[in-house]
Each structure stands twice: as structure tokens, then as C-alpha cells.
Amino acid sequence: MFGVPMTLELGKLGFGTWAMGGPFLGPDGAQVGWGPSDDGQSVKALRRAVELGVTLFDTADVYGCGHAETLVGQAFADRRDQVLIATKWGCGFDAATRRMTGDEGSVEYLRRAVEGSLRRLGTDRIDLYQLHVGELALEDAALLRDECEALVAAGKIRAYGWSTDDPERARFFCEGEHGIAAQADINVLFDNPEMYAGDFAVLCRRPLAMGLLARETFTALPEDDVRVTNPAWLRFFVDGKPSPEYFRAREAVRDVLTSGGRTLVQGALAWFWARSPRLVPIPGVRTVEQVEENAGALAFGALTADELEQVESVLRPRS
């Protein structure tokens, strides 16, 4: 893909596992998980995804303070060669207390982190290893990029990237020989076109706007759901309820997104494939039903050029 050596076929769609990790706390003690999770359902969902042709799975060592990686390893223990596993490092955590301890941007931490991820995932290699500290200084990132190249040479990772919303940082990391991807906050309601102006893939986190583009009705969320705790980066929900601004935007394009028999979820995913071939949405899933609806978007394909223009003219009109 995009002229990168040792090409990874990321596909058009991947699935994220943040919610599968269960409750865990940020450094300040606030909840950053998605409420209770069911491990049995999570494993079934992951395995069903492979049956439906989705082979890219994104996780992080910090999701559930190691728990999400463990579930991914269990789900694919007997089919490791059928999937691509993307994980992240850089958010320190204490597994015993299920609490984050702060950003870790050193080479020494990277060396420990990769071994921990390999152990939890039950694998001998990570397909895509991503820096999870979004605003690390470039001089520090350069050292990590060099170490990632050493990990490629050692066979522990196949490729690497940076989870950051900053295009300059994304481009910098992908200047390494095996730097192939960024991960950024992008969806139909919140675009960031500078992120995909380069020659690397972009895994799109929060492609369904934290559930705003996935649910028709919004009942009270559990207290241990991150959408209730109002972290500074959470733009789509306020106090556990949809942001009025983004809810109005969603309703303004609902008819276009759901045209042709698509659900709202499927239309929101179709937007990515019309917007750029570099974009790979990675919606989070917890159940087989969510996997099936999301994967069902592949059969519909991208929005047409006319449908894309209608969406863009409403949400981002040209001046």
C-alpha cells in the first residue's frame, strides 16, 4: 500500500477494541473505559469479524490496562496468520489498579512495552505498532522511530505508525522505511483532510463519533463510561448526552447517509471510502451484532460522488 516496503494489506475496514478492555482509569482517576464488557461476547465478535472478511484489528496495551490485548490474543490464537494486529504503546499503566500512570516516550519504555504486548497477544510479531503519545516532541519521536526500525529488523514488528492528530508528526514518523500509517480522529462530522494528504494510510479512530453515528436513541450511560466523564478531547458527548452541535450535524445528513438501504452506521462508514482511498475506519465493537452491521457496509461500498458532495456541501460548505 502506497509504495511501502513489506506491504500490509490493511483493507477497507478494521475493528477497534477499546471498549472490550472494560473499565479503567486515567491518571487523574477519571473513567476512560466504556463501562462493563463481556469477554465471551468480545471473543465471539472478533472471530465473527474474520468470518465476514475483516482482518485488521486495532488495540492498545492500555485498553483495560492489558485486558483488550489479552482478549485479542485469545480470539486469534488458532488463526493468527489470518489477521493483522495493530497495537499501541506509550500510555503507562498499572495493571493491578487498572489505572493509567502517564505518558511514556522513552526508548527504554518502548523496549519493555513491545515485550509486554507480544506476551499478552500470544504472538511472535506485531503487524502495526503505533506510538500512542499524540504530542511527543519530534526529537524524542526520532529516537523511537529508530528503535522501531530495530524492532522490524529483529522480527518483532512488521511496520509502525503514530496515533496523532498532527499531520507534521504523522509525516515525520512515516519517513522511516517501515513507517506506513497514522491514526487520527476522523469521521463524517469531524474531518481532518491534512492528515491524509501524505503517502501513508490513516486508521480512523472514532469513525462513528463515539456512538453518535451508531445509535438512534440515547438512554442513560453507565457512570463508568468515558462519555459521561467529559475529558477535554471528547467532543461528541457532553455529560453522557449527545453534543447538540454534532447531533444537529448528524440529522442534517441522515437522509443522504441512509440512502440506498444503508443504516446510519453503514452510511457513516461509506463516507470514508468516498472521501479517500487512504482512510481505513476502525469502529469499536463489542458484540456480534455490531460486527455484522459494520461489516455489512462493505457490500454497499462507498457513497457516490453525488452523495459525497451533498454531505460535504451541508457540513463543510465552500466559502
PDB file of C-alpha atoms in Angstrom:
ATOM      1  CA  MET A   1       0.000   0.000   0.000  1.00  0.00           C
ATOM      2  CA  PHE A   2       1.301   3.434  -1.008  1.00  0.00           C
ATOM      3  CA  GLY A   3       4.711   2.148  -2.063  1.00  0.00           C
ATOM      4  CA  VAL A   4       5.764   0.957   1.374  1.00  0.00           C
ATOM      5  CA  PRO A   5       8.183  -1.988   1.545  1.00  0.00           C
ATOM      6  CA  MET A   6       6.754  -5.180   3.037  1.00  0.00           C
ATOM      7  CA  THR A   7       3.237  -4.124   2.134  1.00  0.00           C
ATOM      8  CA  LEU A   8       0.491  -4.720   4.675  1.00  0.00           C
ATOM      9  CA  GLU A   9      -2.918  -5.090   3.085  1.00  0.00           C
ATOM     10  CA  LEU A  10      -4.891  -3.165   5.666  1.00  0.00           C
ATOM     11  CA  GLY A  11      -8.157  -3.487   3.768  1.00  0.00           C
ATOM     12  CA  LYS A  12     -11.030  -1.019   3.804  1.00  0.00           C
ATOM     13  CA  LEU A  13     -12.270  -1.675   7.329  1.00  0.00           C
ATOM     14  CA  GLY A  14     -10.835  -2.679  10.668  1.00  0.00           C
ATOM     15  CA  PHE A  15     -12.282  -3.060  14.144  1.00  0.00           C
ATOM     16  CA  GLY A  16     -11.208  -1.395  17.376  1.00  0.00           C
ATOM     17  CA  THR A  17     -11.122  -2.973  20.826  1.00  0.00           C
ATOM     18  CA  TRP A  18     -11.019  -0.060  23.274  1.00  0.00           C
ATOM     19  CA  ALA A  19     -14.459  -0.888  24.689  1.00  0.00           C
ATOM     20  CA  MET A  20     -13.567  -4.571  25.069  1.00  0.00           C
ATOM     21  CA  GLY A  21     -10.959  -3.728  27.675  1.00  0.00           C
ATOM     22  CA  GLY A  22     -13.602  -2.891  30.272  1.00  0.00           C
ATOM     23  CA  PRO A  23     -13.373  -0.144  32.891  1.00  0.00           C
ATOM     24  CA  PHE A  24     -10.037   1.529  33.603  1.00  0.00           C
ATOM     25  CA  LEU A  25      -8.946   4.906  34.928  1.00  0.00           C
ATOM     26  CA  GLY A  26      -6.929   7.801  33.593  1.00  0.00           C
ATOM     27  CA  PRO A  27      -4.006   9.274  35.550  1.00  0.00           C
ATOM     28  CA  ASP A  28      -6.438  11.677  37.238  1.00  0.00           C
ATOM     29  CA  GLY A  29      -8.697   8.843  38.388  1.00  0.00           C
ATOM     30  CA  ALA A  30     -11.476   9.594  35.897  1.00  0.00           C
ATOM     31  CA  GLN A  31     -13.012   6.725  33.946  1.00  0.00           C
ATOM     32  CA  VAL A  32     -11.646   6.227  30.422  1.00  0.00           C
ATOM     33  CA  GLY A  33     -13.272   2.892  29.620  1.00  0.00           C
ATOM     34  CA  TRP A  34     -16.672   2.208  28.078  1.00  0.00           C
ATOM     35  CA  GLY A  35     -18.395   0.577  31.010  1.00  0.00           C
ATOM     36  CA  PRO A  36     -18.813  -3.157  31.622  1.00  0.00           C
ATOM     37  CA  SER A  37     -17.729  -5.614  28.938  1.00  0.00           C
ATOM     38  CA  ASP A  38     -18.432  -9.299  28.341  1.00  0.00           C
ATOM     39  CA  ASP A  39     -15.281 -11.222  27.468  1.00  0.00           C
ATOM     40  CA  GLY A  40     -17.161 -14.113  25.897  1.00  0.00           C
ATOM     41  CA  GLN A  41     -19.113 -11.772  23.643  1.00  0.00           C
ATOM     42  CA  SER A  42     -15.946  -9.882  22.747  1.00  0.00           C
ATOM     43  CA  VAL A  43     -14.143 -13.018  21.587  1.00  0.00           C
ATOM     44  CA  LYS A  44     -17.175 -14.143  19.580  1.00  0.00           C
ATOM     45  CA  ALA A  45     -17.364 -10.712  17.937  1.00  0.00           C
ATOM     46  CA  LEU A  46     -13.696 -10.766  16.944  1.00  0.00           C
ATOM     47  CA  ARG A  47     -13.939 -14.230  15.448  1.00  0.00           C
ATOM     48  CA  ARG A  48     -17.141 -13.356  13.586  1.00  0.00           C
ATOM     49  CA  ALA A  49     -15.369 -10.394  12.029  1.00  0.00           C
ATOM     50  CA  VAL A  50     -12.819 -12.692  10.402  1.00  0.00           C
ATOM     51  CA  GLU A  51     -15.627 -14.856   9.026  1.00  0.00           C
ATOM     52  CA  LEU A  52     -17.050 -11.713   7.387  1.00  0.00           C
ATOM     53  CA  GLY A  53     -13.752 -10.774   5.792  1.00  0.00           C
ATOM     54  CA  VAL A  54     -12.458  -8.122   8.214  1.00  0.00           C
ATOM     55  CA  THR A  55      -8.865  -8.918   9.134  1.00  0.00           C
ATOM     56  CA  LEU A  56      -7.454  -5.722  10.707  1.00  0.00           C
ATOM     57  CA  PHE A  57      -7.838  -5.323  14.471  1.00  0.00           C
ATOM     58  CA  ASP A  58      -6.651  -2.306  16.418  1.00  0.00           C
ATOM     59  CA  THR A  59      -5.926  -2.444  20.121  1.00  0.00           C
ATOM     60  CA  ALA A  60      -3.544  -0.856  22.664  1.00  0.00           C
ATOM     61  CA  ASP A  61      -1.671  -2.077  25.692  1.00  0.00           C
ATOM     62  CA  VAL A  62      -3.508   0.476  27.832  1.00  0.00           C
ATOM     63  CA  TYR A  63      -7.058  -0.595  26.889  1.00  0.00           C
ATOM     64  CA  GLY A  64      -8.293  -2.181  30.083  1.00  0.00           C
ATOM     65  CA  CYS A  65      -4.657  -1.986  31.234  1.00  0.00           C
ATOM     66  CA  GLY A  66      -3.683  -5.025  29.189  1.00  0.00           C
ATOM     67  CA  HIS A  67      -7.052  -6.775  29.082  1.00  0.00           C
ATOM     68  CA  ALA A  68      -8.021  -5.915  25.496  1.00  0.00           C
ATOM     69  CA  GLU A  69      -4.723  -7.236  24.149  1.00  0.00           C
ATOM     70  CA  THR A  70      -5.238 -10.461  26.075  1.00  0.00           C
ATOM     71  CA  LEU A  71      -8.687 -10.913  24.531  1.00  0.00           C
ATOM     72  CA  VAL A  72      -7.340 -10.287  21.021  1.00  0.00           C
ATOM     73  CA  GLY A  73      -4.678 -12.923  21.637  1.00  0.00           C
ATOM     74  CA  GLN A  74      -7.272 -15.432  22.823  1.00  0.00           C
ATOM     75  CA  ALA A  75      -9.602 -14.760  19.901  1.00  0.00           C
ATOM     76  CA  PHE A  76      -6.939 -15.320  17.262  1.00  0.00           C
ATOM     77  CA  ALA A  77      -4.739 -17.947  18.889  1.00  0.00           C
ATOM     78  CA  ASP A  78      -5.747 -20.512  16.269  1.00  0.00           C
ATOM     79  CA  ARG A  79      -5.892 -18.116  13.299  1.00  0.00           C
ATOM     80  CA  ARG A  80      -3.015 -15.710  13.820  1.00  0.00           C
ATOM     81  CA  ASP A  81      -1.914 -15.838  10.187  1.00  0.00           C
ATOM     82  CA  GLN A  82      -5.376 -14.753   9.023  1.00  0.00           C
ATOM     83  CA  VAL A  83      -5.335 -11.374  10.776  1.00  0.00           C
ATOM     84  CA  LEU A  84      -3.347  -8.163  11.111  1.00  0.00           C
ATOM     85  CA  ILE A  85      -2.905  -6.959  14.675  1.00  0.00           C
ATOM     86  CA  ALA A  86      -2.251  -3.274  15.285  1.00  0.00           C
ATOM     87  CA  THR A  87      -1.484  -2.200  18.819  1.00  0.00           C
ATOM     88  CA  LYS A  88      -0.045   0.866  20.546  1.00  0.00           C
ATOM     89  CA  TRP A  89       2.413   1.829  23.248  1.00  0.00           C
ATOM     90  CA  GLY A  90       3.262   4.957  25.203  1.00  0.00           C
ATOM     91  CA  CYS A  91       0.475   5.289  27.792  1.00  0.00           C
ATOM     92  CA  GLY A  92       1.873   3.934  31.029  1.00  0.00           C
ATOM     93  CA  PHE A  93      -0.432   1.922  33.261  1.00  0.00           C
ATOM     94  CA  ASP A  94      -0.661  -0.181  36.396  1.00  0.00           C
ATOM     95  CA  ALA A  95      -2.456  -3.432  35.596  1.00  0.00           C
ATOM     96  CA  ALA A  96      -3.133  -4.185  39.271  1.00  0.00           C
ATOM     97  CA  THR A  97      -5.085  -0.968  39.850  1.00  0.00           C
ATOM     98  CA  ARG A  98      -6.296  -0.642  36.231  1.00  0.00           C
ATOM     99  CA  ARG A  99      -5.112   2.938  36.190  1.00  0.00           C
ATOM    100  CA  MET A 100      -3.001   4.890  33.697  1.00  0.00           C
ATOM    101  CA  THR A 101       0.186   6.395  35.088  1.00  0.00           C
ATOM    102  CA  GLY A 102       1.093   8.944  32.397  1.00  0.00           C
ATOM    103  CA  ASP A 103       2.785   9.224  29.021  1.00  0.00           C
ATOM    104  CA  GLU A 104       5.975   7.281  28.383  1.00  0.00           C
ATOM    105  CA  GLY A 105       8.117   8.485  25.480  1.00  0.00           C
ATOM    106  CA  SER A 106      11.468   6.839  26.123  1.00  0.00           C
ATOM    107  CA  VAL A 107      13.249   4.150  24.121  1.00  0.00           C
ATOM    108  CA  GLU A 108      13.629   2.097  27.295  1.00  0.00           C
ATOM    109  CA  TYR A 109       9.878   2.067  27.826  1.00  0.00           C
ATOM    110  CA  LEU A 110       9.286   1.098  24.195  1.00  0.00           C
ATOM    111  CA  ARG A 111      11.566  -1.908  24.587  1.00  0.00           C
ATOM    112  CA  ARG A 112       9.642  -3.085  27.654  1.00  0.00           C
ATOM    113  CA  ALA A 113       6.262  -2.300  26.140  1.00  0.00           C
ATOM    114  CA  VAL A 114       6.734  -4.348  22.986  1.00  0.00           C
ATOM    115  CA  GLU A 115       7.655  -7.411  25.024  1.00  0.00           C
ATOM    116  CA  GLY A 116       4.556  -6.966  27.187  1.00  0.00           C
ATOM    117  CA  SER A 117       2.298  -6.650  24.153  1.00  0.00           C
ATOM    118  CA  LEU A 118       3.821  -9.690  22.457  1.00  0.00           C
ATOM    119  CA  ARG A 119       3.231 -11.709  25.631  1.00  0.00           C
ATOM    120  CA  ARG A 120      -0.389 -10.614  26.110  1.00  0.00           C
ATOM    121  CA  LEU A 121      -1.211 -11.061  22.429  1.00  0.00           C
ATOM    122  CA  GLY A 122       0.382 -14.508  22.427  1.00  0.00           C
ATOM    123  CA  THR A 123       2.238 -13.801  19.204  1.00  0.00           C
ATOM    124  CA  ASP A 124       5.790 -13.519  17.915  1.00  0.00           C
ATOM    125  CA  ARG A 125       5.193 -10.320  15.932  1.00  0.00           C
ATOM    126  CA  ILE A 126       3.016  -7.208  15.842  1.00  0.00           C
ATOM    127  CA  ASP A 127       1.884  -6.215  12.370  1.00  0.00           C
ATOM    128  CA  LEU A 128       1.498  -2.481  13.042  1.00  0.00           C
ATOM    129  CA  TYR A 129       2.963  -0.877  16.165  1.00  0.00           C
ATOM    130  CA  GLN A 130       1.764   2.642  16.909  1.00  0.00           C
ATOM    131  CA  LEU A 131       3.066   5.376  19.181  1.00  0.00           C
ATOM    132  CA  HIS A 132       0.182   6.372  21.468  1.00  0.00           C
ATOM    133  CA  VAL A 133       1.568   9.714  22.735  1.00  0.00           C
ATOM    134  CA  GLY A 134      -0.002  12.185  20.357  1.00  0.00           C
ATOM    135  CA  GLU A 135       2.058  15.291  21.095  1.00  0.00           C
ATOM    136  CA  LEU A 136       5.545  13.934  21.742  1.00  0.00           C
ATOM    137  CA  ALA A 137       8.412  16.192  20.644  1.00  0.00           C
ATOM    138  CA  LEU A 138       9.909  15.288  17.268  1.00  0.00           C
ATOM    139  CA  GLU A 139      13.408  14.842  18.664  1.00  0.00           C
ATOM    140  CA  ASP A 140      12.083  12.183  21.044  1.00  0.00           C
ATOM    141  CA  ALA A 141       9.971  10.622  18.293  1.00  0.00           C
ATOM    142  CA  ALA A 142      13.090  10.316  16.105  1.00  0.00           C
ATOM    143  CA  LEU A 143      14.696   8.047  18.706  1.00  0.00           C
ATOM    144  CA  LEU A 144      11.542   5.928  18.889  1.00  0.00           C
ATOM    145  CA  ARG A 145      11.377   5.705  15.103  1.00  0.00           C
ATOM    146  CA  ASP A 146      14.934   4.402  15.017  1.00  0.00           C
ATOM    147  CA  GLU A 147      14.103   1.850  17.678  1.00  0.00           C
ATOM    148  CA  CYS A 148      11.049   0.747  15.698  1.00  0.00           C
ATOM    149  CA  GLU A 149      13.338   0.074  12.743  1.00  0.00           C
ATOM    150  CA  ALA A 150      15.473  -2.061  15.043  1.00  0.00           C
ATOM    151  CA  LEU A 151      12.347  -3.963  16.114  1.00  0.00           C
ATOM    152  CA  VAL A 152      11.481  -4.562  12.462  1.00  0.00           C
ATOM    153  CA  ALA A 153      14.972  -5.919  11.865  1.00  0.00           C
ATOM    154  CA  ALA A 154      14.547  -8.187  14.898  1.00  0.00           C
ATOM    155  CA  GLY A 155      11.242  -9.523  13.524  1.00  0.00           C
ATOM    156  CA  LYS A 156       9.184  -8.296  16.474  1.00  0.00           C
ATOM    157  CA  ILE A 157       7.120  -5.799  14.466  1.00  0.00           C
ATOM    158  CA  ARG A 158       6.418  -5.550  10.743  1.00  0.00           C
ATOM    159  CA  ALA A 159       5.598  -1.836  10.439  1.00  0.00           C
ATOM    160  CA  TYR A 160       4.887   1.179  12.612  1.00  0.00           C
ATOM    161  CA  GLY A 161       2.999   4.465  12.795  1.00  0.00           C
ATOM    162  CA  TRP A 162       1.893   7.280  15.091  1.00  0.00           C
ATOM    163  CA  SER A 163      -1.519   7.816  16.654  1.00  0.00           C
ATOM    164  CA  THR A 164      -1.640  11.612  16.467  1.00  0.00           C
ATOM    165  CA  ASP A 165      -3.924  14.281  15.087  1.00  0.00           C
ATOM    166  CA  ASP A 166      -0.948  16.371  13.968  1.00  0.00           C
ATOM    167  CA  PRO A 167      -0.113  15.954  10.250  1.00  0.00           C
ATOM    168  CA  GLU A 168       3.515  17.041  10.734  1.00  0.00           C
ATOM    169  CA  ARG A 169       4.126  14.390  13.370  1.00  0.00           C
ATOM    170  CA  ALA A 170       2.406  11.731  11.271  1.00  0.00           C
ATOM    171  CA  ARG A 171       4.538  12.559   8.227  1.00  0.00           C
ATOM    172  CA  PHE A 172       7.709  12.609  10.325  1.00  0.00           C
ATOM    173  CA  PHE A 173       7.186   9.113  11.702  1.00  0.00           C
ATOM    174  CA  CYS A 174       6.270   7.732   8.296  1.00  0.00           C
ATOM    175  CA  GLU A 175       9.558   8.989   6.853  1.00  0.00           C
ATOM    176  CA  GLY A 176      11.085   5.879   8.393  1.00  0.00           C
ATOM    177  CA  GLU A 177      11.484   2.964   5.983  1.00  0.00           C
ATOM    178  CA  HIS A 178       8.733   0.899   7.623  1.00  0.00           C
ATOM    179  CA  GLY A 179       6.541   3.790   8.762  1.00  0.00           C
ATOM    180  CA  ILE A 180       3.268   3.173   6.939  1.00  0.00           C
ATOM    181  CA  ALA A 181       0.377   4.691   8.878  1.00  0.00           C
ATOM    182  CA  ALA A 182      -1.038   7.302  11.182  1.00  0.00           C
ATOM    183  CA  GLN A 183      -4.089   7.021  13.370  1.00  0.00           C
ATOM    184  CA  ALA A 184      -6.321  10.065  13.728  1.00  0.00           C
ATOM    185  CA  ASP A 185      -9.694  11.295  14.915  1.00  0.00           C
ATOM    186  CA  ILE A 186     -11.723  11.498  11.680  1.00  0.00           C
ATOM    187  CA  ASN A 187     -15.361  10.926  10.809  1.00  0.00           C
ATOM    188  CA  VAL A 188     -18.063  12.395   8.615  1.00  0.00           C
ATOM    189  CA  LEU A 189     -18.871  15.015  11.275  1.00  0.00           C
ATOM    190  CA  PHE A 190     -15.248  15.902  12.027  1.00  0.00           C
ATOM    191  CA  ASP A 191     -12.882  15.770   9.073  1.00  0.00           C
ATOM    192  CA  ASN A 192      -9.117  16.409   9.106  1.00  0.00           C
ATOM    193  CA  PRO A 193      -8.038  16.280   5.440  1.00  0.00           C
ATOM    194  CA  GLU A 194      -4.460  17.394   6.126  1.00  0.00           C
ATOM    195  CA  MET A 195      -3.930  14.055   7.855  1.00  0.00           C
ATOM    196  CA  TYR A 196      -4.439  12.092   4.662  1.00  0.00           C
ATOM    197  CA  ALA A 197      -2.622  14.356   2.249  1.00  0.00           C
ATOM    198  CA  GLY A 198       0.535  12.257   2.638  1.00  0.00           C
ATOM    199  CA  ASP A 199       1.509   8.924   1.110  1.00  0.00           C
ATOM    200  CA  PHE A 200       0.593   6.776   4.123  1.00  0.00           C
ATOM    201  CA  ALA A 201      -2.585   5.093   5.338  1.00  0.00           C
ATOM    202  CA  VAL A 202      -4.698   6.647   8.083  1.00  0.00           C
ATOM    203  CA  LEU A 203      -6.538   4.443  10.532  1.00  0.00           C
ATOM    204  CA  CYS A 204      -9.548   6.491  11.589  1.00  0.00           C
ATOM    205  CA  ARG A 205     -10.431   6.233  15.249  1.00  0.00           C
ATOM    206  CA  ARG A 206     -13.871   7.292  16.484  1.00  0.00           C
ATOM    207  CA  PRO A 207     -15.300   6.842  12.962  1.00  0.00           C
ATOM    208  CA  LEU A 208     -18.801   6.654  14.423  1.00  0.00           C
ATOM    209  CA  ALA A 209     -18.283   9.689  16.679  1.00  0.00           C
ATOM    210  CA  MET A 210     -18.185   7.643  19.900  1.00  0.00           C
ATOM    211  CA  GLY A 211     -21.577   6.132  19.079  1.00  0.00           C
ATOM    212  CA  LEU A 212     -23.317   9.306  17.939  1.00  0.00           C
ATOM    213  CA  LEU A 213     -23.428   7.858  14.415  1.00  0.00           C
ATOM    214  CA  ALA A 214     -24.394   4.404  15.633  1.00  0.00           C
ATOM    215  CA  ARG A 215     -27.396   4.847  17.906  1.00  0.00           C
ATOM    216  CA  GLU A 216     -30.880   6.113  17.151  1.00  0.00           C
ATOM    217  CA  THR A 217     -31.826   6.725  20.766  1.00  0.00           C
ATOM    218  CA  PHE A 218     -29.647   7.610  23.732  1.00  0.00           C
ATOM    219  CA  THR A 219     -30.532   6.227  27.115  1.00  0.00           C
ATOM    220  CA  ALA A 220     -28.545   6.962  30.265  1.00  0.00           C
ATOM    221  CA  LEU A 221     -24.980   5.709  30.031  1.00  0.00           C
ATOM    222  CA  PRO A 222     -23.315   3.917  32.963  1.00  0.00           C
ATOM    223  CA  GLU A 223     -21.213   6.043  35.285  1.00  0.00           C
ATOM    224  CA  ASP A 224     -18.058   4.157  34.285  1.00  0.00           C
ATOM    225  CA  ASP A 225     -18.445   5.123  30.629  1.00  0.00           C
ATOM    226  CA  VAL A 226     -15.928   7.672  29.324  1.00  0.00           C
ATOM    227  CA  ARG A 227     -18.714   9.564  27.559  1.00  0.00           C
ATOM    228  CA  VAL A 228     -20.041  10.595  30.981  1.00  0.00           C
ATOM    229  CA  THR A 229     -16.774  11.902  32.421  1.00  0.00           C
ATOM    230  CA  ASN A 230     -16.201  14.753  29.921  1.00  0.00           C
ATOM    231  CA  PRO A 231     -12.477  14.502  29.094  1.00  0.00           C
ATOM    232  CA  ALA A 232     -11.199  17.506  27.156  1.00  0.00           C
ATOM    233  CA  TRP A 233     -10.855  15.570  23.875  1.00  0.00           C
ATOM    234  CA  LEU A 234     -14.414  14.171  23.926  1.00  0.00           C
ATOM    235  CA  ARG A 235     -16.260  16.458  21.538  1.00  0.00           C
ATOM    236  CA  PHE A 236     -19.259  14.303  20.599  1.00  0.00           C
ATOM    237  CA  PHE A 237     -20.891  13.889  24.034  1.00  0.00           C
ATOM    238  CA  VAL A 238     -21.477  16.206  26.987  1.00  0.00           C
ATOM    239  CA  ASP A 239     -22.380  14.730  30.382  1.00  0.00           C
ATOM    240  CA  GLY A 240     -23.269  11.463  28.723  1.00  0.00           C
ATOM    241  CA  LYS A 241     -25.617  13.029  26.196  1.00  0.00           C
ATOM    242  CA  PRO A 242     -25.034  13.813  22.505  1.00  0.00           C
ATOM    243  CA  SER A 243     -23.473  17.200  21.811  1.00  0.00           C
ATOM    244  CA  PRO A 244     -26.281  19.366  20.402  1.00  0.00           C
ATOM    245  CA  GLU A 245     -23.940  20.750  17.733  1.00  0.00           C
ATOM    246  CA  TYR A 246     -22.881  17.354  16.421  1.00  0.00           C
ATOM    247  CA  PHE A 247     -26.351  15.873  16.799  1.00  0.00           C
ATOM    248  CA  ARG A 248     -27.760  18.607  14.541  1.00  0.00           C
ATOM    249  CA  ALA A 249     -24.998  17.917  12.020  1.00  0.00           C
ATOM    250  CA  ARG A 250     -25.824  14.218  12.075  1.00  0.00           C
ATOM    251  CA  GLU A 251     -29.501  14.864  11.445  1.00  0.00           C
ATOM    252  CA  ALA A 252     -28.676  17.251   8.593  1.00  0.00           C
ATOM    253  CA  VAL A 253     -27.007  14.454   6.603  1.00  0.00           C
ATOM    254  CA  ARG A 254     -29.004  11.485   7.838  1.00  0.00           C
ATOM    255  CA  ASP A 255     -31.087  11.125   4.667  1.00  0.00           C
ATOM    256  CA  VAL A 256     -28.029  11.034   2.425  1.00  0.00           C
ATOM    257  CA  LEU A 257     -26.150   8.586   4.626  1.00  0.00           C
ATOM    258  CA  THR A 258     -29.093   6.198   4.878  1.00  0.00           C
ATOM    259  CA  SER A 259     -29.966   6.291   1.189  1.00  0.00           C
ATOM    260  CA  GLY A 260     -29.939   3.058  -0.802  1.00  0.00           C
ATOM    261  CA  GLY A 261     -30.898   0.901   2.159  1.00  0.00           C
ATOM    262  CA  ARG A 262     -27.887   1.662   4.342  1.00  0.00           C
ATOM    263  CA  THR A 263     -28.198   2.033   8.094  1.00  0.00           C
ATOM    264  CA  LEU A 264     -26.786   5.205   9.620  1.00  0.00           C
ATOM    265  CA  VAL A 265     -23.687   3.252  10.679  1.00  0.00           C
ATOM    266  CA  GLN A 266     -23.165   1.907   7.168  1.00  0.00           C
ATOM    267  CA  GLY A 267     -23.595   5.335   5.611  1.00  0.00           C
ATOM    268  CA  ALA A 268     -21.091   6.858   8.019  1.00  0.00           C
ATOM    269  CA  LEU A 269     -18.549   4.201   7.000  1.00  0.00           C
ATOM    270  CA  ALA A 270     -19.350   4.643   3.303  1.00  0.00           C
ATOM    271  CA  TRP A 271     -18.298   8.299   3.640  1.00  0.00           C
ATOM    272  CA  PHE A 272     -14.680   7.266   4.346  1.00  0.00           C
ATOM    273  CA  TRP A 273     -14.366   5.167   1.206  1.00  0.00           C
ATOM    274  CA  ALA A 274     -15.726   8.003  -0.923  1.00  0.00           C
ATOM    275  CA  ARG A 275     -13.530  10.596   0.781  1.00  0.00           C
ATOM    276  CA  SER A 276     -10.110   8.985   0.227  1.00  0.00           C
ATOM    277  CA  PRO A 277      -8.615   5.549  -0.524  1.00  0.00           C
ATOM    278  CA  ARG A 278      -6.079   6.211   2.228  1.00  0.00           C
ATOM    279  CA  LEU A 279      -8.700   6.119   5.003  1.00  0.00           C
ATOM    280  CA  VAL A 280      -9.382   2.938   6.966  1.00  0.00           C
ATOM    281  CA  PRO A 281     -12.156   3.352   9.556  1.00  0.00           C
ATOM    282  CA  ILE A 282     -11.731   1.226  12.683  1.00  0.00           C
ATOM    283  CA  PRO A 283     -15.045   1.375  14.584  1.00  0.00           C
ATOM    284  CA  GLY A 284     -15.057  -0.128  18.039  1.00  0.00           C
ATOM    285  CA  VAL A 285     -17.154  -3.242  18.517  1.00  0.00           C
ATOM    286  CA  ARG A 286     -18.247  -5.385  21.438  1.00  0.00           C
ATOM    287  CA  THR A 287     -20.956  -7.675  20.049  1.00  0.00           C
ATOM    288  CA  VAL A 288     -21.547  -9.944  17.083  1.00  0.00           C
ATOM    289  CA  GLU A 289     -24.477  -7.742  16.071  1.00  0.00           C
ATOM    290  CA  GLN A 290     -22.243  -4.664  15.890  1.00  0.00           C
ATOM    291  CA  VAL A 291     -19.682  -6.561  13.839  1.00  0.00           C
ATOM    292  CA  GLU A 292     -22.315  -7.723  11.375  1.00  0.00           C
ATOM    293  CA  GLU A 293     -23.817  -4.273  10.885  1.00  0.00           C
ATOM    294  CA  ASN A 294     -20.433  -2.629  10.436  1.00  0.00           C
ATOM    295  CA  ALA A 295     -19.109  -5.305   8.105  1.00  0.00           C
ATOM    296  CA  GLY A 296     -22.347  -5.076   6.149  1.00  0.00           C
ATOM    297  CA  ALA A 297     -21.254  -1.641   4.965  1.00  0.00           C
ATOM    298  CA  LEU A 298     -18.687  -3.310   2.701  1.00  0.00           C
ATOM    299  CA  ALA A 299     -21.441  -4.731   0.496  1.00  0.00           C
ATOM    300  CA  PHE A 300     -22.855  -1.245  -0.133  1.00  0.00           C
ATOM    301  CA  GLY A 301     -19.474   0.285  -0.850  1.00  0.00           C
ATOM    302  CA  ALA A 302     -18.631   3.983  -0.957  1.00  0.00           C
ATOM    303  CA  LEU A 303     -21.052   6.874  -1.217  1.00  0.00           C
ATOM    304  CA  THR A 304     -21.452   8.016  -4.799  1.00  0.00           C
ATOM    305  CA  ALA A 305     -19.714  11.212  -5.873  1.00  0.00           C
ATOM    306  CA  ASP A 306     -23.065  12.979  -5.790  1.00  0.00           C
ATOM    307  CA  GLU A 307     -23.870  11.697  -2.289  1.00  0.00           C
ATOM    308  CA  LEU A 308     -20.445  12.764  -1.043  1.00  0.00           C
ATOM    309  CA  GLU A 309     -20.939  16.229  -2.500  1.00  0.00           C
ATOM    310  CA  GLN A 310     -24.309  16.513  -0.781  1.00  0.00           C
ATOM    311  CA  VAL A 311     -22.756  15.634   2.587  1.00  0.00           C
ATOM    312  CA  GLU A 312     -19.824  17.992   2.160  1.00  0.00           C
ATOM    313  CA  SER A 313     -21.988  20.875   0.973  1.00  0.00           C
ATOM    314  CA  VAL A 314     -24.073  20.620   4.131  1.00  0.00           C
ATOM    315  CA  LEU A 315     -21.302  20.037   6.680  1.00  0.00           C
ATOM    316  CA  ARG A 316     -18.394  21.922   5.090  1.00  0.00           C
ATOM    317  CA  PRO A 317     -19.762  24.386   2.563  1.00  0.00           C
ATOM    318  CA  ARG A 318     -17.215  26.191   0.435  1.00  0.00           C
ATOM    319  CA  SER A 319     -16.928  29.894   1.142  1.00  0.00           C
TER     320      SER A 319
END
